[in-house]
Coordinates of C-alpha atoms in Angstrom, one line a residue:
X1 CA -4.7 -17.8 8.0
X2 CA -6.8 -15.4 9.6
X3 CA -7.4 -11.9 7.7
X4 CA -5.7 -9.3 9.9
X5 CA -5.5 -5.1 8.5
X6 CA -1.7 -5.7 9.2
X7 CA -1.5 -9.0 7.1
X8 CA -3.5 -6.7 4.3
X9 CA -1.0 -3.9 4.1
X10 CA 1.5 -6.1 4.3
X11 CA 0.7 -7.7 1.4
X12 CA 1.0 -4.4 -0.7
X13 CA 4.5 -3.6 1.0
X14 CA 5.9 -6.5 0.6
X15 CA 4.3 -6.3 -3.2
X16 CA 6.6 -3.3 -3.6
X17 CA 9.8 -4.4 -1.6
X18 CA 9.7 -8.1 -3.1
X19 CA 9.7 -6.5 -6.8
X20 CA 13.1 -5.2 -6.0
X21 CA 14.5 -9.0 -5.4
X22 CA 14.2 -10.0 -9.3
X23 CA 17.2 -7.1 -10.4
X24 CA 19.8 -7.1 -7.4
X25 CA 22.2 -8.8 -9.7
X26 CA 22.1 -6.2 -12.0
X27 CA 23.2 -3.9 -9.2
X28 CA 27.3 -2.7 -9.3
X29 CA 29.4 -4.3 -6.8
X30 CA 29.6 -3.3 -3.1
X31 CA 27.2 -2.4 -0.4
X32 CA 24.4 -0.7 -1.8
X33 CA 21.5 1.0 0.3
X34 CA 18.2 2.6 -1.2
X35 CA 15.7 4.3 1.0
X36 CA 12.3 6.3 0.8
X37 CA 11.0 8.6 3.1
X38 CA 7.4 8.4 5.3
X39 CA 4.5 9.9 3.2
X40 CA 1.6 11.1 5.9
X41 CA -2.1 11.9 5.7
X42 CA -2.3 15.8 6.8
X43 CA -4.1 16.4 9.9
X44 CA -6.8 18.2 8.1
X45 CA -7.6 14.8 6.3
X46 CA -7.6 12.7 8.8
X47 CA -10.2 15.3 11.1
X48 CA -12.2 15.5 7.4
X49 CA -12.4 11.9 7.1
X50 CA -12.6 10.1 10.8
X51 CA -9.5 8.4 10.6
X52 CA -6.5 7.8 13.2
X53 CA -3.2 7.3 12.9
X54 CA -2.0 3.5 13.7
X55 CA 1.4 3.3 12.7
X56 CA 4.3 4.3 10.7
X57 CA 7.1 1.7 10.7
X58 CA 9.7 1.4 8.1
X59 CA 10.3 -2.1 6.7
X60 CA 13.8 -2.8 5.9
X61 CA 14.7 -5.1 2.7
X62 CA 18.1 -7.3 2.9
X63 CA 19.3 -9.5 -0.4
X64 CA 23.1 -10.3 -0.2
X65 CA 23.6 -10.9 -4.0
X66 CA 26.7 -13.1 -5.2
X67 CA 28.3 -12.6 -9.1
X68 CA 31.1 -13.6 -10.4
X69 CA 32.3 -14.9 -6.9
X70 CA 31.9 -11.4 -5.6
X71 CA 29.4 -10.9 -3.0
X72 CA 27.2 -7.9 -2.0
X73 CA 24.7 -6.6 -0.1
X74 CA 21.5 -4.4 -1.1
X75 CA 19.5 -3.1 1.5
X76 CA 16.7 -1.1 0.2
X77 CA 14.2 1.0 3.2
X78 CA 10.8 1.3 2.4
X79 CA 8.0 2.9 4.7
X80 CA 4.0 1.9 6.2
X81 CA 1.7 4.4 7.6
X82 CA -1.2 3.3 8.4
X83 CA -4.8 4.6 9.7
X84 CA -7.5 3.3 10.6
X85 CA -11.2 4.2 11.3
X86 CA -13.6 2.2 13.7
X87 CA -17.0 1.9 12.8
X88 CA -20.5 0.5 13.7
X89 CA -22.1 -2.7 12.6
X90 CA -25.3 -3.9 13.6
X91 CA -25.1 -1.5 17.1
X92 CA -21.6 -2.8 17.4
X93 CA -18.8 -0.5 17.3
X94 CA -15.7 -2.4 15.8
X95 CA -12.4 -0.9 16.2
X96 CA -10.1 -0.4 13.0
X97 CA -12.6 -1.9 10.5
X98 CA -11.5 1.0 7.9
X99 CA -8.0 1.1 6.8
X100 CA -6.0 3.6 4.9
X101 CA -2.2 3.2 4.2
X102 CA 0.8 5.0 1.7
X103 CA 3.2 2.6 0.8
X104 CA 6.4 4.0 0.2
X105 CA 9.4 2.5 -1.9
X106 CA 12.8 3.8 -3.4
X107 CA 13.9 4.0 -7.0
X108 CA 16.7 2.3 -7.3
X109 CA 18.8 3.5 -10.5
X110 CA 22.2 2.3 -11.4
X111 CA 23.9 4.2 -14.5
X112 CA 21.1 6.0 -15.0
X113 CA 18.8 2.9 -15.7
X114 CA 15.9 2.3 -13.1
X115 CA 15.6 -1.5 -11.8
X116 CA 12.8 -1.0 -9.4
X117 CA 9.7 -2.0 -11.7
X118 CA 7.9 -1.0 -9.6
X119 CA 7.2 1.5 -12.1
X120 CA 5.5 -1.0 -14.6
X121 CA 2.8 -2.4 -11.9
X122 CA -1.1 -1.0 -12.4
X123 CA -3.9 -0.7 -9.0
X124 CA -4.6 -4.5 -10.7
X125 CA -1.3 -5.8 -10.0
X126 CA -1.7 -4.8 -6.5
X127 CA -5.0 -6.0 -5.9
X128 CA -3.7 -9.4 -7.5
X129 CA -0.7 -9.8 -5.3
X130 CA -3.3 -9.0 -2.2
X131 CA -5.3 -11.8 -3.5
X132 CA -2.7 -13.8 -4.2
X133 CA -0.8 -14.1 -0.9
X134 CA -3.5 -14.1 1.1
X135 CA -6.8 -16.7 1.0
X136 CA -8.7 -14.7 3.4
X137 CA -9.0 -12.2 0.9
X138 CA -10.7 -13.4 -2.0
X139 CA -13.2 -12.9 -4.7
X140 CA -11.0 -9.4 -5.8
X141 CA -12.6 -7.8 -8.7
X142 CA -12.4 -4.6 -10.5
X143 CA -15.6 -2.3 -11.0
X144 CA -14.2 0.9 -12.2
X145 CA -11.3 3.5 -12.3
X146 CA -11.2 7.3 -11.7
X147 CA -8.3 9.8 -11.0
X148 CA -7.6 12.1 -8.0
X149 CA -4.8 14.8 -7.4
X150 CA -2.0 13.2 -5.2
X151 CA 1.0 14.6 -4.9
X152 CA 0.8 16.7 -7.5
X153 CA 0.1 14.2 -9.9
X154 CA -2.7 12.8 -12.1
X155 CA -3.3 9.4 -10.4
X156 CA -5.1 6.3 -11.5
X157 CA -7.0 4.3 -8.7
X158 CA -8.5 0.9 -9.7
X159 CA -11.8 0.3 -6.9
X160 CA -12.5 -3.5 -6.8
X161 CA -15.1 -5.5 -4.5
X162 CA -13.5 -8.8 -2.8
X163 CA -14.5 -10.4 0.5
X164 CA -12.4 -10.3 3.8
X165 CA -12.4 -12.1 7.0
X166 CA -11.8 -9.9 9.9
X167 CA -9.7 -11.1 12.8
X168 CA -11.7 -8.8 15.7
X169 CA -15.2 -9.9 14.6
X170 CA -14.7 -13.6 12.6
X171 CA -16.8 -12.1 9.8
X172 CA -16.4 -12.3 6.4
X173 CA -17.7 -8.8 4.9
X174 CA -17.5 -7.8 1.6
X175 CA -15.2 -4.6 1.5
X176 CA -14.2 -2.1 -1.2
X177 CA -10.8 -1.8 -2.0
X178 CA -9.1 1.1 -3.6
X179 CA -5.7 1.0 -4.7
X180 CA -3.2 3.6 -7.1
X181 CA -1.1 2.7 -9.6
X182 CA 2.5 4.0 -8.4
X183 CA 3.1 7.2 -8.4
X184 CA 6.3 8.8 -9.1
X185 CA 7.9 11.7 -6.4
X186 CA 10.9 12.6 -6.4
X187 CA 13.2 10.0 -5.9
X188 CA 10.7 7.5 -4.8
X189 CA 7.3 5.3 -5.7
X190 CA 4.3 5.8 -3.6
X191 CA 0.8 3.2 -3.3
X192 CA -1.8 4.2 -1.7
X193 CA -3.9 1.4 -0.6
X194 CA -7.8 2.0 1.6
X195 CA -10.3 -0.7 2.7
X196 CA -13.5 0.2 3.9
X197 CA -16.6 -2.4 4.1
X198 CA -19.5 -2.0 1.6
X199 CA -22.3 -2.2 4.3
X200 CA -20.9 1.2 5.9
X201 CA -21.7 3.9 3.3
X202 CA -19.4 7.0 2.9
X203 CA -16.3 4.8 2.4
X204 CA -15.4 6.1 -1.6
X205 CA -15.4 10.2 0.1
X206 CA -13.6 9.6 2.9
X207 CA -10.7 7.2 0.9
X208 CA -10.6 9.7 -1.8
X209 CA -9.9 12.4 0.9
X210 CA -7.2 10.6 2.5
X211 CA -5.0 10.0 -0.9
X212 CA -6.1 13.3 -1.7
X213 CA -4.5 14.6 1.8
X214 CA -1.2 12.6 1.5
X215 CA 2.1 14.4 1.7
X216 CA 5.7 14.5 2.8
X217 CA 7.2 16.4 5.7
X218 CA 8.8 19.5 4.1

């Protein structure tokens, strides 16, 4: 499989969504629905750091759960925006080689106890599933930690090296990736997730100014 930025963020949505799929039975009978909302990059981000917006698509979780000879469904809404910068290698401008997305997710409490543990993963559990379910992203390892102000909140971001195949040029350039531990708003988990190849410099600033700009619609 060819490395794609789609396949990428993918990986980390489906990382947060799929986590859901080991604690539906423990969810009360009948239809149940969770959803998060969109977090965006503000517009003064996006002009600070280069970046466009690509996308923002909600991706829609289904598990019809059986117990007891009672069936039921859980449908749990999770969002994907995405941005992306082009960039220039050797003379070459390359479109989308930087990528930027927030990875939203719901909390899913039933009598008070929470059964998305979502909550439990670290930046390297991410960066593992990334690796894990995709062989065009490889070599994934951590160099360091440091903390930023996202919503509000003291967050943790892991920044690991790994190599990845791009689709629009068939290279293989070694990237930076930077990825949060969850962090808890409201009634939901958010990730933040960039990618931005090692040979470009200015990649850490202009990552750490998007999480730093991400935010919900009032």
């Amino acid at each position: 499989m060819t490395y794609s930025r789609r396949q990428l963020l993918a990986a980390g949505s489906v990382t947060l969504a799929g986590a859901l799929s080991g604690c539906l039975d423990a969810v009360a009978a009948g239809s149940v629905e969770f959803a998060s909302t969109p977090a965006r990059v503000s517009a003064d981000a996006l002009e600070s750091s280069g970046f466009s917006e690509d996308r923002i698509d909600e991706e829609v979780v289904v598990e019809s759960v059986s117990a007891l000879g009672v069936s039921r469904e859980v449908r749990v809404t999770n969002w994907v925006s995405e941005y992306t910068r082009s960039l220039s290698l050797l003379g070459t401008t390359v479109a989308d080689l930087a990528v930027f997305a927030a990875i939203t997710t719901p909390q899913v409490r039933v009598l008070g106890r929470e059964f998305n543990y979502v909550s439990e993963f670290s930046s390297a559990d991410l960066a593992a599933e990334i690796q894990h379910r995709y062989d065009d992203v490889r070599n994934v390892e951590q160099e360091d930690e440091y903390s930023l102000s996202i919503l509000d909140s003291e967050a943790t971001v892991g920044r690991f090296r790994a190599d990845a195949e791009f689709l629009s040029t068939g290279q293989t350039l070694e990237v930076d990736l930077h990825v949060t531990d969850p962090i808890e708003h409201d009634e939901e988990y958010v990730a933040c997730i960039g990618v931005y190849p090692r040979r470009v410099s200015g990649g850490d600033d202009r990552i750490a100014t998007l999480m730093e700009g991400v935010a919900f619609d009032e």
